[in-house]
Amino acid sequence: MKKRKFILPLLATVALSAAVLAGCSGGAAEETVEGTVTTDGSTSMEKVIGGLGEAFEEENPGVTFTYNPTGSGSGITAVTEGRCDIGLSSRDLKDEELAQGLTETVLAKDGIAIVVNPENKVDDLTVQQIADIFTGKITNWKEVGGDDAEIVLIGREAGSGTRDGFESITGTEEACQYRQELTSTGDVITTVAGNPAAIGYASLASVQDSVKALTVGGVAPTEETIADGTYEVQRPFILVTREGEQLSDAAQAFFDYATSEAANDIITSAGVVPAAN
């Protein structure tokens, strides 16, 4: 008897081959996206956004992810003008920014650490003492239990989300007497680390052993105290998008990933508290 030949249509052949390959790999192949994702903004969010971007690229080899650390104000402007997919802000959006058609999504909560040189004898300050120091009412470390030395105030530049958050929480807007206003969290840490009389503020996620983070009202800045609200000096990490405008497939996929519980381990490892719990 002559054997029959069965010729599968091309699409069926491709589908069968894909099924065989998936079976050999132990399951169905995961769907991935391709394209570019551009983010711009807060320097304080570098560690968490860098970790999320790297993980997202690993899961989606066809994606190129970029992060431009320009500061919160610049990132908000960039997304407003359509120069990036997602803006990054370490402060809440202001009413006038919301009125421009922007929307905010909280990615995580971050403590703002009050940092001094490790040689400084002071370990704890109240919010009021911090405010008095940065507004020039307290000018010598001996007034708060430290050595007899003039306090050197280090802060961030205007437009920084860290500065906005710090000044809003301490009630020191437009009143801080900074010796230096620096353009990144890293610069603040480096400067404070090099001056025994200096004090500054920085994202908890960026604090290194080269500086000492003070307790505030007896409460240390930790993941637990930020989550339960007992550490007073904290602010949100925000993803900023344009309301009513659809993101590209790649950007939307990153946004969905970053705000899902699947990203929590990466966010936590960056030293901040995930909003998606």
mmCIF file with all atom_site columns, C-alpha atoms in Angstrom, residues 11-204:
data_model
loop_
_atom_site.group_PDB
_atom_site.id
_atom_site.type_symbol
_atom_site.label_atom_id
_atom_site.label_alt_id
_atom_site.label_comp_id
_atom_site.label_asym_id
_atom_site.label_entity_id
_atom_site.label_seq_id
_atom_site.pdbx_PDB_ins_code
_atom_site.Cartn_x
_atom_site.Cartn_y
_atom_site.Cartn_z
_atom_site.occupancy
_atom_site.B_iso_or_equiv
_atom_site.pdbx_formal_charge
_atom_site.auth_seq_id
_atom_site.auth_comp_id
_atom_site.auth_asym_id
_atom_site.auth_atom_id
_atom_site.pdbx_PDB_model_num
ATOM 1   C CA . LEU A 1 11  ? 1.752  28.621 9.438  1.00 0.00 ? 11  LEU A CA 1
ATOM 2   C CA . ALA A 1 12  ? 0.844  25.293 10.972 1.00 0.00 ? 12  ALA A CA 1
ATOM 3   C CA . THR A 1 13  ? 4.451  24.131 10.598 1.00 0.00 ? 13  THR A CA 1
ATOM 4   C CA . VAL A 1 14  ? 5.749  27.241 12.334 1.00 0.00 ? 14  VAL A CA 1
ATOM 5   C CA . ALA A 1 15  ? 3.201  26.867 15.119 1.00 0.00 ? 15  ALA A CA 1
ATOM 6   C CA . LEU A 1 16  ? 4.123  23.215 15.588 1.00 0.00 ? 16  LEU A CA 1
ATOM 7   C CA . SER A 1 17  ? 7.836  24.038 15.710 1.00 0.00 ? 17  SER A CA 1
ATOM 8   C CA . ALA A 1 18  ? 7.207  26.744 18.300 1.00 0.00 ? 18  ALA A CA 1
ATOM 9   C CA . ALA A 1 19  ? 5.162  24.334 20.386 1.00 0.00 ? 19  ALA A CA 1
ATOM 10  C CA . VAL A 1 20  ? 7.921  21.720 20.235 1.00 0.00 ? 20  VAL A CA 1
ATOM 11  C CA . LEU A 1 21  ? 10.533 24.278 21.269 1.00 0.00 ? 21  LEU A CA 1
ATOM 12  C CA . ALA A 1 22  ? 8.353  25.491 24.110 1.00 0.00 ? 22  ALA A CA 1
ATOM 13  C CA . GLY A 1 23  ? 7.845  21.935 25.245 1.00 0.00 ? 23  GLY A CA 1
ATOM 14  C CA . CYS A 1 24  ? 11.596 21.301 25.193 1.00 0.00 ? 24  CYS A CA 1
ATOM 15  C CA . SER A 1 25  ? 12.159 24.373 27.327 1.00 0.00 ? 25  SER A CA 1
ATOM 16  C CA . GLY A 1 26  ? 9.637  23.197 29.889 1.00 0.00 ? 26  GLY A CA 1
ATOM 17  C CA . GLY A 1 27  ? 6.750  25.582 29.146 1.00 0.00 ? 27  GLY A CA 1
ATOM 18  C CA . ALA A 1 28  ? 5.325  28.253 26.901 1.00 0.00 ? 28  ALA A CA 1
ATOM 19  C CA . ALA A 1 29  ? 7.668  31.016 25.842 1.00 0.00 ? 29  ALA A CA 1
ATOM 20  C CA . GLU A 1 30  ? 7.092  34.313 27.647 1.00 0.00 ? 30  GLU A CA 1
ATOM 21  C CA . GLU A 1 31  ? 5.880  37.244 25.596 1.00 0.00 ? 31  GLU A CA 1
ATOM 22  C CA . THR A 1 32  ? 8.423  40.068 25.349 1.00 0.00 ? 32  THR A CA 1
ATOM 23  C CA . VAL A 1 33  ? 8.353  43.589 23.957 1.00 0.00 ? 33  VAL A CA 1
ATOM 24  C CA . GLU A 1 34  ? 10.750 45.587 21.816 1.00 0.00 ? 34  GLU A CA 1
ATOM 25  C CA . GLY A 1 35  ? 11.569 49.277 21.558 1.00 0.00 ? 35  GLY A CA 1
ATOM 26  C CA . THR A 1 36  ? 12.970 52.016 23.757 1.00 0.00 ? 36  THR A CA 1
ATOM 27  C CA . VAL A 1 37  ? 11.993 53.304 27.191 1.00 0.00 ? 37  VAL A CA 1
ATOM 28  C CA . THR A 1 38  ? 13.294 56.758 28.130 1.00 0.00 ? 38  THR A CA 1
ATOM 29  C CA . THR A 1 39  ? 13.184 58.112 31.695 1.00 0.00 ? 39  THR A CA 1
ATOM 30  C CA . ASP A 1 40  ? 14.403 61.452 33.016 1.00 0.00 ? 40  ASP A CA 1
ATOM 31  C CA . GLY A 1 41  ? 14.515 63.113 36.416 1.00 0.00 ? 41  GLY A CA 1
ATOM 32  C CA . SER A 1 42  ? 15.331 62.554 40.080 1.00 0.00 ? 42  SER A CA 1
ATOM 33  C CA . THR A 1 43  ? 18.946 61.708 40.913 1.00 0.00 ? 43  THR A CA 1
ATOM 34  C CA . SER A 1 44  ? 17.739 60.167 44.176 1.00 0.00 ? 44  SER A CA 1
ATOM 35  C CA . MET A 1 45  ? 15.877 57.516 42.183 1.00 0.00 ? 45  MET A CA 1
ATOM 36  C CA . GLU A 1 46  ? 19.007 56.350 40.353 1.00 0.00 ? 46  GLU A CA 1
ATOM 37  C CA . LYS A 1 47  ? 19.472 53.145 42.332 1.00 0.00 ? 47  LYS A CA 1
ATOM 38  C CA . VAL A 1 48  ? 15.865 51.957 42.159 1.00 0.00 ? 48  VAL A CA 1
ATOM 39  C CA . ILE A 1 49  ? 15.284 52.982 38.529 1.00 0.00 ? 49  ILE A CA 1
ATOM 40  C CA . GLY A 1 50  ? 18.630 51.526 37.484 1.00 0.00 ? 50  GLY A CA 1
ATOM 41  C CA . GLY A 1 51  ? 17.736 48.194 39.090 1.00 0.00 ? 51  GLY A CA 1
ATOM 42  C CA . LEU A 1 52  ? 14.279 48.114 37.536 1.00 0.00 ? 52  LEU A CA 1
ATOM 43  C CA . GLY A 1 53  ? 15.587 49.110 34.109 1.00 0.00 ? 53  GLY A CA 1
ATOM 44  C CA . GLU A 1 54  ? 18.289 46.439 34.167 1.00 0.00 ? 54  GLU A CA 1
ATOM 45  C CA . ALA A 1 55  ? 15.846 43.716 35.190 1.00 0.00 ? 55  ALA A CA 1
ATOM 46  C CA . PHE A 1 56  ? 13.345 44.811 32.539 1.00 0.00 ? 56  PHE A CA 1
ATOM 47  C CA . GLU A 1 57  ? 16.013 44.713 29.797 1.00 0.00 ? 57  GLU A CA 1
ATOM 48  C CA . GLU A 1 58  ? 17.038 41.205 30.872 1.00 0.00 ? 58  GLU A CA 1
ATOM 49  C CA . GLU A 1 59  ? 13.454 40.000 30.514 1.00 0.00 ? 59  GLU A CA 1
ATOM 50  C CA . ASN A 1 60  ? 13.012 41.893 27.228 1.00 0.00 ? 60  ASN A CA 1
ATOM 51  C CA . PRO A 1 61  ? 16.223 41.669 25.173 1.00 0.00 ? 61  PRO A CA 1
ATOM 52  C CA . GLY A 1 62  ? 14.698 43.798 22.427 1.00 0.00 ? 62  GLY A CA 1
ATOM 53  C CA . VAL A 1 63  ? 14.279 46.788 24.738 1.00 0.00 ? 63  VAL A CA 1
ATOM 54  C CA . THR A 1 64  ? 16.735 49.637 25.271 1.00 0.00 ? 64  THR A CA 1
ATOM 55  C CA . PHE A 1 65  ? 16.168 51.398 28.600 1.00 0.00 ? 65  PHE A CA 1
ATOM 56  C CA . THR A 1 66  ? 17.672 54.816 29.351 1.00 0.00 ? 66  THR A CA 1
ATOM 57  C CA . TYR A 1 67  ? 17.758 56.967 32.493 1.00 0.00 ? 67  TYR A CA 1
ATOM 58  C CA . ASN A 1 68  ? 18.836 60.614 32.472 1.00 0.00 ? 68  ASN A CA 1
ATOM 59  C CA . PRO A 1 69  ? 19.573 61.864 36.027 1.00 0.00 ? 69  PRO A CA 1
ATOM 60  C CA . THR A 1 70  ? 18.741 65.557 35.700 1.00 0.00 ? 70  THR A CA 1
ATOM 61  C CA . GLY A 1 71  ? 16.754 66.236 38.900 1.00 0.00 ? 71  GLY A CA 1
ATOM 62  C CA . SER A 1 72  ? 13.033 66.122 39.605 1.00 0.00 ? 72  SER A CA 1
ATOM 63  C CA . GLY A 1 73  ? 12.178 69.528 38.155 1.00 0.00 ? 73  GLY A CA 1
ATOM 64  C CA . SER A 1 74  ? 13.993 68.824 34.901 1.00 0.00 ? 74  SER A CA 1
ATOM 65  C CA . GLY A 1 75  ? 12.402 65.386 34.617 1.00 0.00 ? 75  GLY A CA 1
ATOM 66  C CA . ILE A 1 76  ? 8.930  66.853 35.047 1.00 0.00 ? 76  ILE A CA 1
ATOM 67  C CA . THR A 1 77  ? 9.696  69.416 32.345 1.00 0.00 ? 77  THR A CA 1
ATOM 68  C CA . ALA A 1 78  ? 11.043 66.699 30.048 1.00 0.00 ? 78  ALA A CA 1
ATOM 69  C CA . VAL A 1 79  ? 7.876  64.604 30.213 1.00 0.00 ? 79  VAL A CA 1
ATOM 70  C CA . THR A 1 80  ? 5.715  67.729 29.858 1.00 0.00 ? 80  THR A CA 1
ATOM 71  C CA . GLU A 1 81  ? 7.543  68.606 26.633 1.00 0.00 ? 81  GLU A CA 1
ATOM 72  C CA . GLY A 1 82  ? 7.445  65.020 25.341 1.00 0.00 ? 82  GLY A CA 1
ATOM 73  C CA . ARG A 1 83  ? 11.216 64.505 25.552 1.00 0.00 ? 83  ARG A CA 1
ATOM 74  C CA . CYS A 1 84  ? 10.921 61.300 27.545 1.00 0.00 ? 84  CYS A CA 1
ATOM 75  C CA . ASP A 1 85  ? 8.369  58.561 28.150 1.00 0.00 ? 85  ASP A CA 1
ATOM 76  C CA . ILE A 1 86  ? 8.316  58.705 31.943 1.00 0.00 ? 86  ILE A CA 1
ATOM 77  C CA . GLY A 1 87  ? 9.442  61.484 34.259 1.00 0.00 ? 87  GLY A CA 1
ATOM 78  C CA . LEU A 1 88  ? 10.924 60.706 37.672 1.00 0.00 ? 88  LEU A CA 1
ATOM 79  C CA . SER A 1 89  ? 10.182 62.902 40.674 1.00 0.00 ? 89  SER A CA 1
ATOM 80  C CA . SER A 1 90  ? 11.113 62.548 44.333 1.00 0.00 ? 90  SER A CA 1
ATOM 81  C CA . ARG A 1 91  ? 8.329  64.893 45.358 1.00 0.00 ? 91  ARG A CA 1
ATOM 82  C CA . ASP A 1 92  ? 4.597  65.193 44.764 1.00 0.00 ? 92  ASP A CA 1
ATOM 83  C CA . LEU A 1 93  ? 3.503  67.122 41.690 1.00 0.00 ? 93  LEU A CA 1
ATOM 84  C CA . LYS A 1 94  ? 2.462  70.703 42.327 1.00 0.00 ? 94  LYS A CA 1
ATOM 85  C CA . ASP A 1 95  ? -0.999 71.980 41.431 1.00 0.00 ? 95  ASP A CA 1
ATOM 86  C CA . GLU A 1 96  ? 0.325  73.906 38.439 1.00 0.00 ? 96  GLU A CA 1
ATOM 87  C CA . GLU A 1 97  ? 2.066  70.764 37.128 1.00 0.00 ? 97  GLU A CA 1
ATOM 88  C CA . LEU A 1 98  ? -1.104 68.708 37.476 1.00 0.00 ? 98  LEU A CA 1
ATOM 89  C CA . ALA A 1 99  ? -2.930 71.499 35.627 1.00 0.00 ? 99  ALA A CA 1
ATOM 90  C CA . GLN A 1 100 ? -0.535 70.992 32.688 1.00 0.00 ? 100 GLN A CA 1
ATOM 91  C CA . GLY A 1 101 ? -1.986 67.529 32.131 1.00 0.00 ? 101 GLY A CA 1
ATOM 92  C CA . LEU A 1 102 ? 0.482  65.455 34.124 1.00 0.00 ? 102 LEU A CA 1
ATOM 93  C CA . THR A 1 103 ? -0.401 62.539 36.357 1.00 0.00 ? 103 THR A CA 1
ATOM 94  C CA . GLU A 1 104 ? 1.618  60.919 39.142 1.00 0.00 ? 104 GLU A CA 1
ATOM 95  C CA . THR A 1 105 ? 1.919  57.310 40.239 1.00 0.00 ? 105 THR A CA 1
ATOM 96  C CA . VAL A 1 106 ? 3.700  56.504 43.501 1.00 0.00 ? 106 VAL A CA 1
ATOM 97  C CA . LEU A 1 107 ? 6.409  53.902 42.912 1.00 0.00 ? 107 LEU A CA 1
ATOM 98  C CA . ALA A 1 108 ? 7.877  53.837 46.427 1.00 0.00 ? 108 ALA A CA 1
ATOM 99  C CA . LYS A 1 109 ? 8.392  55.757 49.650 1.00 0.00 ? 109 LYS A CA 1
ATOM 100 C CA . ASP A 1 110 ? 11.861 56.987 50.556 1.00 0.00 ? 110 ASP A CA 1
ATOM 101 C CA . GLY A 1 111 ? 13.308 58.377 53.753 1.00 0.00 ? 111 GLY A CA 1
ATOM 102 C CA . ILE A 1 112 ? 15.347 61.562 53.571 1.00 0.00 ? 112 ILE A CA 1
ATOM 103 C CA . ALA A 1 113 ? 18.311 60.884 55.816 1.00 0.00 ? 113 ALA A CA 1
ATOM 104 C CA . ILE A 1 114 ? 19.881 63.740 57.768 1.00 0.00 ? 114 ILE A CA 1
ATOM 105 C CA . VAL A 1 115 ? 23.580 63.060 57.334 1.00 0.00 ? 115 VAL A CA 1
ATOM 106 C CA . VAL A 1 116 ? 26.691 64.254 59.156 1.00 0.00 ? 116 VAL A CA 1
ATOM 107 C CA . ASN A 1 117 ? 30.353 63.330 59.162 1.00 0.00 ? 117 ASN A CA 1
ATOM 108 C CA . PRO A 1 118 ? 31.032 60.090 61.114 1.00 0.00 ? 118 PRO A CA 1
ATOM 109 C CA . GLU A 1 119 ? 33.308 62.074 63.477 1.00 0.00 ? 119 GLU A CA 1
ATOM 110 C CA . ASN A 1 120 ? 30.365 64.193 64.627 1.00 0.00 ? 120 ASN A CA 1
ATOM 111 C CA . LYS A 1 121 ? 29.303 63.392 68.220 1.00 0.00 ? 121 LYS A CA 1
ATOM 112 C CA . VAL A 1 122 ? 25.648 64.251 67.547 1.00 0.00 ? 122 VAL A CA 1
ATOM 113 C CA . ASP A 1 123 ? 23.463 61.196 66.928 1.00 0.00 ? 123 ASP A CA 1
ATOM 114 C CA . ASP A 1 124 ? 19.902 62.542 67.179 1.00 0.00 ? 124 ASP A CA 1
ATOM 115 C CA . LEU A 1 125 ? 18.013 65.727 66.347 1.00 0.00 ? 125 LEU A CA 1
ATOM 116 C CA . THR A 1 126 ? 14.345 66.692 66.471 1.00 0.00 ? 126 THR A CA 1
ATOM 117 C CA . VAL A 1 127 ? 12.590 68.075 63.397 1.00 0.00 ? 127 VAL A CA 1
ATOM 118 C CA . GLN A 1 128 ? 12.529 71.470 65.106 1.00 0.00 ? 128 GLN A CA 1
ATOM 119 C CA . GLN A 1 129 ? 16.274 71.377 65.768 1.00 0.00 ? 129 GLN A CA 1
ATOM 120 C CA . ILE A 1 130 ? 16.880 70.437 62.133 1.00 0.00 ? 130 ILE A CA 1
ATOM 121 C CA . ALA A 1 131 ? 14.748 73.378 61.020 1.00 0.00 ? 131 ALA A CA 1
ATOM 122 C CA . ASP A 1 132 ? 16.580 75.736 63.390 1.00 0.00 ? 132 ASP A CA 1
ATOM 123 C CA . ILE A 1 133 ? 19.952 74.541 62.116 1.00 0.00 ? 133 ILE A CA 1
ATOM 124 C CA . PHE A 1 134 ? 19.128 74.967 58.444 1.00 0.00 ? 134 PHE A CA 1
ATOM 125 C CA . THR A 1 135 ? 17.535 78.393 58.938 1.00 0.00 ? 135 THR A CA 1
ATOM 126 C CA . GLY A 1 136 ? 20.503 79.709 60.939 1.00 0.00 ? 136 GLY A CA 1
ATOM 127 C CA . LYS A 1 137 ? 18.905 79.860 64.389 1.00 0.00 ? 137 LYS A CA 1
ATOM 128 C CA . ILE A 1 138 ? 21.357 77.226 65.616 1.00 0.00 ? 138 ILE A CA 1
ATOM 129 C CA . THR A 1 139 ? 24.832 77.878 64.219 1.00 0.00 ? 139 THR A CA 1
ATOM 130 C CA . ASN A 1 140 ? 27.225 75.871 66.409 1.00 0.00 ? 140 ASN A CA 1
ATOM 131 C CA . TRP A 1 141 ? 27.300 72.135 67.044 1.00 0.00 ? 141 TRP A CA 1
ATOM 132 C CA . LYS A 1 142 ? 27.791 72.693 70.791 1.00 0.00 ? 142 LYS A CA 1
ATOM 133 C CA . GLU A 1 143 ? 24.190 73.979 70.957 1.00 0.00 ? 143 GLU A CA 1
ATOM 134 C CA . VAL A 1 144 ? 22.926 70.461 70.200 1.00 0.00 ? 144 VAL A CA 1
ATOM 135 C CA . GLY A 1 145 ? 25.495 68.434 72.129 1.00 0.00 ? 145 GLY A CA 1
ATOM 136 C CA . GLY A 1 146 ? 28.366 68.417 69.652 1.00 0.00 ? 146 GLY A CA 1
ATOM 137 C CA . ASP A 1 147 ? 31.812 69.994 69.514 1.00 0.00 ? 147 ASP A CA 1
ATOM 138 C CA . ASP A 1 148 ? 32.425 73.732 69.469 1.00 0.00 ? 148 ASP A CA 1
ATOM 139 C CA . ALA A 1 149 ? 32.367 74.181 65.701 1.00 0.00 ? 149 ALA A CA 1
ATOM 140 C CA . GLU A 1 150 ? 30.390 76.290 63.246 1.00 0.00 ? 150 GLU A CA 1
ATOM 141 C CA . ILE A 1 151 ? 27.765 74.228 61.433 1.00 0.00 ? 151 ILE A CA 1
ATOM 142 C CA . VAL A 1 152 ? 28.268 74.011 57.657 1.00 0.00 ? 152 VAL A CA 1
ATOM 143 C CA . LEU A 1 153 ? 24.975 73.601 55.790 1.00 0.00 ? 153 LEU A CA 1
ATOM 144 C CA . ILE A 1 154 ? 24.962 71.487 52.629 1.00 0.00 ? 154 ILE A CA 1
ATOM 145 C CA . GLY A 1 155 ? 21.840 71.268 50.483 1.00 0.00 ? 155 GLY A CA 1
ATOM 146 C CA . ARG A 1 156 ? 20.521 70.566 47.009 1.00 0.00 ? 156 ARG A CA 1
ATOM 147 C CA . GLU A 1 157 ? 19.877 72.968 44.170 1.00 0.00 ? 157 GLU A CA 1
ATOM 148 C CA . ALA A 1 158 ? 16.536 74.657 43.514 1.00 0.00 ? 158 ALA A CA 1
ATOM 149 C CA . GLY A 1 159 ? 14.268 72.233 41.636 1.00 0.00 ? 159 GLY A CA 1
ATOM 150 C CA . SER A 1 160 ? 15.586 69.171 43.456 1.00 0.00 ? 160 SER A CA 1
ATOM 151 C CA . GLY A 1 161 ? 12.866 66.843 44.706 1.00 0.00 ? 161 GLY A CA 1
ATOM 152 C CA . THR A 1 162 ? 14.982 65.997 47.744 1.00 0.00 ? 162 THR A CA 1
ATOM 153 C CA . ARG A 1 163 ? 15.286 69.671 48.638 1.00 0.00 ? 163 ARG A CA 1
ATOM 154 C CA . ASP A 1 164 ? 11.581 70.250 48.086 1.00 0.00 ? 164 ASP A CA 1
ATOM 155 C CA . GLY A 1 165 ? 10.692 67.281 50.280 1.00 0.00 ? 165 GLY A CA 1
ATOM 156 C CA . PHE A 1 166 ? 13.139 68.225 53.034 1.00 0.00 ? 166 PHE A CA 1
ATOM 157 C CA . GLU A 1 167 ? 12.068 71.869 53.164 1.00 0.00 ? 167 GLU A CA 1
ATOM 158 C CA . SER A 1 168 ? 8.349  71.017 53.040 1.00 0.00 ? 168 SER A CA 1
ATOM 159 C CA . ILE A 1 169 ? 8.612  68.534 55.910 1.00 0.00 ? 169 ILE A CA 1
ATOM 160 C CA . THR A 1 170 ? 10.773 70.798 58.084 1.00 0.00 ? 170 THR A CA 1
ATOM 161 C CA . GLY A 1 171 ? 8.872  73.984 57.219 1.00 0.00 ? 171 GLY A CA 1
ATOM 162 C CA . THR A 1 172 ? 12.000 75.733 55.942 1.00 0.00 ? 172 THR A CA 1
ATOM 163 C CA . GLU A 1 173 ? 10.960 76.718 52.403 1.00 0.00 ? 173 GLU A CA 1
ATOM 164 C CA . GLU A 1 174 ? 12.888 79.767 51.150 1.00 0.00 ? 174 GLU A CA 1
ATOM 165 C CA . ALA A 1 175 ? 14.618 80.070 54.532 1.00 0.00 ? 175 ALA A CA 1
ATOM 166 C CA . CYS A 1 176 ? 17.584 77.668 54.475 1.00 0.00 ? 176 CYS A CA 1
ATOM 167 C CA . GLN A 1 177 ? 21.029 79.263 54.829 1.00 0.00 ? 177 GLN A CA 1
ATOM 168 C CA . TYR A 1 178 ? 23.025 76.845 52.681 1.00 0.00 ? 178 TYR A CA 1
ATOM 169 C CA . ARG A 1 179 ? 26.795 77.150 52.418 1.00 0.00 ? 179 ARG A CA 1
ATOM 170 C CA . GLN A 1 180 ? 26.664 75.003 49.275 1.00 0.00 ? 180 GLN A CA 1
ATOM 171 C CA . GLU A 1 181 ? 23.809 73.964 46.969 1.00 0.00 ? 181 GLU A CA 1
ATOM 172 C CA . LEU A 1 182 ? 24.815 70.851 45.031 1.00 0.00 ? 182 LEU A CA 1
ATOM 173 C CA . THR A 1 183 ? 23.320 69.206 41.982 1.00 0.00 ? 183 THR A CA 1
ATOM 174 C CA . SER A 1 184 ? 23.188 65.559 43.052 1.00 0.00 ? 184 SER A CA 1
ATOM 175 C CA . THR A 1 185 ? 22.678 63.306 46.047 1.00 0.00 ? 185 THR A CA 1
ATOM 176 C CA . GLY A 1 186 ? 26.149 61.858 45.528 1.00 0.00 ? 186 GLY A CA 1
ATOM 177 C CA . ASP A 1 187 ? 27.738 65.302 45.726 1.00 0.00 ? 187 ASP A CA 1
ATOM 178 C CA . VAL A 1 188 ? 25.999 66.001 49.049 1.00 0.00 ? 188 VAL A CA 1
ATOM 179 C CA . ILE A 1 189 ? 27.268 62.744 50.545 1.00 0.00 ? 189 ILE A CA 1
ATOM 180 C CA . THR A 1 190 ? 30.812 63.311 49.291 1.00 0.00 ? 190 THR A CA 1
ATOM 181 C CA . THR A 1 191 ? 30.892 66.875 50.649 1.00 0.00 ? 191 THR A CA 1
ATOM 182 C CA . VAL A 1 192 ? 29.536 65.943 54.081 1.00 0.00 ? 192 VAL A CA 1
ATOM 183 C CA . ALA A 1 193 ? 31.924 62.992 54.268 1.00 0.00 ? 193 ALA A CA 1
ATOM 184 C CA . GLY A 1 194 ? 34.835 65.377 53.756 1.00 0.00 ? 194 GLY A CA 1
ATOM 185 C CA . ASN A 1 195 ? 33.869 67.977 56.383 1.00 0.00 ? 195 ASN A CA 1
ATOM 186 C CA . PRO A 1 196 ? 33.488 67.118 60.120 1.00 0.00 ? 196 PRO A CA 1
ATOM 187 C CA . ALA A 1 197 ? 31.337 70.232 60.663 1.00 0.00 ? 197 ALA A CA 1
ATOM 188 C CA . ALA A 1 198 ? 28.937 69.650 57.772 1.00 0.00 ? 198 ALA A CA 1
ATOM 189 C CA . ILE A 1 199 ? 25.318 68.514 57.766 1.00 0.00 ? 199 ILE A CA 1
ATOM 190 C CA . GLY A 1 200 ? 23.172 67.681 54.754 1.00 0.00 ? 200 GLY A CA 1
ATOM 191 C CA . TYR A 1 201 ? 20.280 65.547 53.601 1.00 0.00 ? 201 TYR A CA 1
ATOM 192 C CA . ALA A 1 202 ? 20.104 62.699 51.109 1.00 0.00 ? 202 ALA A CA 1
ATOM 193 C CA . SER A 1 203 ? 17.913 59.871 49.951 1.00 0.00 ? 203 SER A CA 1
ATOM 194 C CA . LEU A 1 204 ? 18.216 56.979 52.395 1.00 0.00 ? 204 LEU A CA 1
#
